[in-house]
């Protein structure tokens, strides 16, 4: 158990819909990272927040957005969902904001878009 | 562009040794990570190399050669539970807003 929690574990929805994925980092960690993992693309970095502010942006689509709240939990919002958005979405946390800090991953949310 | 290459799949026998290679071409280099990921589970951190040489941690060791853009993960005394995917990831720069790039992973199958 990494100490990072994600909800929900599974999400099934239809194309065109909007969903929100939630992540709570390990106690004391200020950075939260979001990743998408699909079978053909591997693990893709989406976005990083540090202490409430956006720090780094990866391959995140404009239909996706995220935020980190004052209590450090984070939400990833996915809108206008397409079939290709079906994937495992991982959240990870680390102590600092630098990318070399060890990241601890949550169990993931499996999103299925029908 | 940024690119990380690893073999897609490897097979080894329980009790043996296996070496998983990773080569990278990135705009810069500020560290290389290895993660283990069992099917359907989250990745877990194995090692971090930023200087050339070998880092040993129990049955697992990781090697880095920055001049060659090359790393390997060495697993000794293989156990069935080592069957997993192994992800190589590189941090290209030390800019605050850079991002770690992951390879597609190597699926390791352990045979009894």
Tab-separated table of N, CA, C and O in Angstrom, chain A residues 35 37 40-41 43 45 55-58 90 97-103 105-107 110, chain B residues 30 33 35 37 40-45 48 87 91 96-104:
chain	number	residue	atom	x	y	z
A	35	UNK	N	-1.240	10.334	-14.592
A	35	UNK	CA	-0.759	9.562	-15.731
A	35	UNK	C	-1.922	8.811	-16.364
A	35	UNK	O	-2.879	8.426	-15.686
A	37	UNK	N	-2.539	5.371	-18.769
A	37	UNK	CA	-1.881	4.175	-19.304
A	37	UNK	C	-2.867	3.377	-20.142
A	37	UNK	O	-3.862	2.862	-19.642
A	40	UNK	N	-1.715	0.461	-25.894
A	40	UNK	CA	-0.831	0.753	-27.015
A	40	UNK	C	0.124	1.909	-26.740
A	40	UNK	O	1.164	2.017	-27.387
A	41	UNK	N	-0.186	2.761	-25.769
A	41	UNK	CA	0.647	3.952	-25.545
A	41	UNK	C	1.569	3.837	-24.341
A	41	UNK	O	2.430	4.657	-24.146
A	43	UNK	N	2.682	4.202	-20.376
A	43	UNK	CA	2.391	5.183	-19.344
A	43	UNK	C	2.718	6.576	-19.878
A	43	UNK	O	3.844	6.845	-20.297
A	45	UNK	N	2.632	10.713	-19.064
A	45	UNK	CA	2.493	11.752	-18.068
A	45	UNK	C	1.503	12.796	-18.566
A	45	UNK	O	1.572	13.253	-19.705
A	55	UNK	N	2.621	22.621	-12.142
A	55	UNK	CA	4.084	22.669	-12.256
A	55	UNK	C	4.593	22.177	-13.599
A	55	UNK	O	5.607	22.644	-14.100
A	56	UNK	N	3.957	21.165	-14.128
A	56	UNK	CA	4.434	20.621	-15.406
A	56	UNK	C	3.255	20.049	-16.160
A	56	UNK	O	2.300	19.547	-15.572
A	57	UNK	N	3.337	20.187	-17.473
A	57	UNK	CA	2.269	19.679	-18.313
A	57	UNK	C	2.848	18.702	-19.307
A	57	UNK	O	3.882	18.963	-19.919
A	58	UNK	N	2.181	17.574	-19.476
A	58	UNK	CA	2.638	16.581	-20.434
A	58	UNK	C	1.672	16.489	-21.584
A	58	UNK	O	1.238	17.481	-22.146
A	90	UNK	N	-3.624	6.789	-13.452
A	90	UNK	CA	-2.899	6.715	-12.191
A	90	UNK	C	-2.613	8.109	-11.666
A	90	UNK	O	-2.309	9.029	-12.416
A	97	UNK	N	8.831	18.980	-5.493
A	97	UNK	CA	8.298	19.299	-6.805
A	97	UNK	C	9.198	18.816	-7.929
A	97	UNK	O	8.792	18.816	-9.081
A	98	UNK	N	10.413	18.390	-7.594
A	98	UNK	CA	11.346	17.981	-8.634
A	98	UNK	C	11.019	16.593	-9.146
A	98	UNK	O	10.591	15.715	-8.393
A	99	UNK	N	11.242	16.388	-10.425
A	99	UNK	CA	10.882	15.119	-11.043
A	99	UNK	C	11.714	13.948	-10.586
A	99	UNK	O	11.341	12.801	-10.806
A	100	UNK	N	12.850	14.201	-9.905
A	100	UNK	CA	13.656	13.064	-9.470
A	100	UNK	C	13.225	12.527	-8.118
A	100	UNK	O	13.736	11.523	-7.656
A	101	UNK	N	12.270	13.224	-7.461
A	101	UNK	CA	11.750	12.659	-6.224
A	101	UNK	C	11.026	11.361	-6.523
A	101	UNK	O	10.310	11.265	-7.514
A	102	UNK	N	11.188	10.373	-5.665
A	102	UNK	CA	10.492	9.111	-5.853
A	102	UNK	C	9.001	9.350	-5.837
A	102	UNK	O	8.479	10.048	-4.976
A	103	UNK	N	8.322	8.777	-6.811
A	103	UNK	CA	6.875	8.928	-6.898
A	103	UNK	C	6.197	7.667	-6.419
A	103	UNK	O	6.600	6.561	-6.772
A	105	UNK	N	2.712	5.593	-6.427
A	105	UNK	CA	1.521	5.522	-7.262
A	105	UNK	C	0.316	4.998	-6.499
A	105	UNK	O	0.439	4.103	-5.654
A	106	UNK	N	-0.845	5.545	-6.815
A	106	UNK	CA	-2.096	5.009	-6.320
A	106	UNK	C	-2.505	3.787	-7.121
A	106	UNK	O	-1.866	3.464	-8.128
A	107	UNK	N	-3.581	3.123	-6.713
A	107	UNK	CA	-4.011	1.887	-7.378
A	107	UNK	C	-4.625	2.100	-8.753
A	107	UNK	O	-4.797	1.149	-9.499
A	110	UNK	N	-9.794	2.639	-13.424
A	110	UNK	CA	-9.969	2.089	-14.780
A	110	UNK	C	-11.214	2.712	-15.383
A	110	UNK	O	-12.319	2.513	-14.884
B	30	UNK	N	18.766	14.079	-16.675
B	30	UNK	CA	18.873	14.406	-15.261
B	30	UNK	C	18.358	13.275	-14.386
B	30	UNK	O	17.800	13.502	-13.329
B	33	UNK	N	14.942	6.315	-14.015
B	33	UNK	CA	14.207	5.519	-13.034
B	33	UNK	C	13.889	4.140	-13.617
B	33	UNK	O	13.694	3.996	-14.823
B	35	UNK	N	10.877	1.211	-12.753
B	35	UNK	CA	9.682	0.879	-11.999
B	35	UNK	C	9.283	-0.554	-12.344
B	35	UNK	O	9.481	-1.022	-13.461
B	37	UNK	N	5.872	-3.039	-12.539
B	37	UNK	CA	4.412	-2.967	-12.557
B	37	UNK	C	3.825	-4.346	-12.827
B	37	UNK	O	4.003	-4.901	-13.915
B	40	UNK	N	-2.294	-4.935	-14.077
B	40	UNK	CA	-3.472	-4.357	-13.443
B	40	UNK	C	-3.191	-3.586	-12.166
B	40	UNK	O	-4.125	-3.117	-11.519
B	41	UNK	N	-1.904	-3.478	-11.810
B	41	UNK	CA	-1.558	-2.766	-10.568
B	41	UNK	C	-0.774	-1.506	-10.875
B	41	UNK	O	-0.382	-1.245	-12.013
B	42	UNK	N	-0.531	-0.708	-9.842
B	42	UNK	CA	0.231	0.522	-10.012
B	42	UNK	C	1.727	0.223	-10.097
B	42	UNK	O	2.206	-0.757	-9.544
B	43	UNK	N	2.487	1.084	-10.785
B	43	UNK	CA	3.938	0.941	-10.785
B	43	UNK	C	4.501	1.161	-9.391
B	43	UNK	O	3.954	1.941	-8.612
B	44	UNK	N	5.588	0.457	-9.084
B	44	UNK	CA	6.307	0.711	-7.827
B	44	UNK	C	7.764	1.013	-8.150
B	44	UNK	O	8.352	0.404	-9.041
B	45	UNK	N	8.323	1.947	-7.428
B	45	UNK	CA	9.678	2.432	-7.665
B	45	UNK	C	10.700	1.361	-7.331
B	45	UNK	O	10.609	0.690	-6.301
B	48	UNK	N	16.801	4.648	-8.903
B	48	UNK	CA	17.046	5.934	-9.543
B	48	UNK	C	18.545	6.074	-9.735
B	48	UNK	O	19.304	5.946	-8.776
B	87	UNK	N	9.448	-0.804	-16.232
B	87	UNK	CA	9.409	0.464	-16.956
B	87	UNK	C	10.673	1.261	-16.704
B	87	UNK	O	11.064	1.465	-15.558
B	91	UNK	N	14.253	11.499	-16.824
B	91	UNK	CA	13.972	12.924	-16.633
B	91	UNK	C	14.971	13.674	-17.490
B	91	UNK	O	16.168	13.634	-17.208
B	96	UNK	N	12.296	23.014	-13.708
B	96	UNK	CA	11.193	22.697	-12.801
B	96	UNK	C	9.990	22.171	-13.549
B	96	UNK	O	9.228	21.397	-13.025
B	97	UNK	N	9.808	22.639	-14.778
B	97	UNK	CA	8.600	22.237	-15.475
B	97	UNK	C	8.835	21.094	-16.462
B	97	UNK	O	8.037	20.908	-17.376
B	98	UNK	N	9.878	20.353	-16.295
B	98	UNK	CA	10.071	19.229	-17.221
B	98	UNK	C	9.250	18.036	-16.754
B	98	UNK	O	8.576	18.088	-15.735
B	99	UNK	N	9.297	16.976	-17.507
B	99	UNK	CA	8.444	15.840	-17.171
B	99	UNK	C	9.201	14.544	-17.437
B	99	UNK	O	10.031	14.475	-18.327
B	100	UNK	N	8.885	13.548	-16.639
B	100	UNK	CA	9.515	12.247	-16.809
B	100	UNK	C	8.885	11.541	-18.006
B	100	UNK	O	7.673	11.562	-18.181
B	101	UNK	N	9.744	10.949	-18.842
B	101	UNK	CA	9.269	10.219	-20.010
B	101	UNK	C	9.434	8.731	-19.741
B	101	UNK	O	10.518	8.288	-19.358
B	102	UNK	N	8.364	7.980	-19.954
B	102	UNK	CA	8.403	6.544	-19.709
B	102	UNK	C	8.564	5.773	-21.003
B	102	UNK	O	7.974	6.119	-22.031
B	103	UNK	N	9.338	4.688	-20.942
B	103	UNK	CA	9.349	3.717	-22.024
B	103	UNK	C	8.073	2.893	-21.954
B	103	UNK	O	7.312	2.986	-20.986
B	104	UNK	N	7.851	2.058	-22.958
B	104	UNK	CA	6.608	1.278	-23.005
B	104	UNK	C	6.656	0.053	-22.103
B	104	UNK	O	5.659	-0.631	-21.944
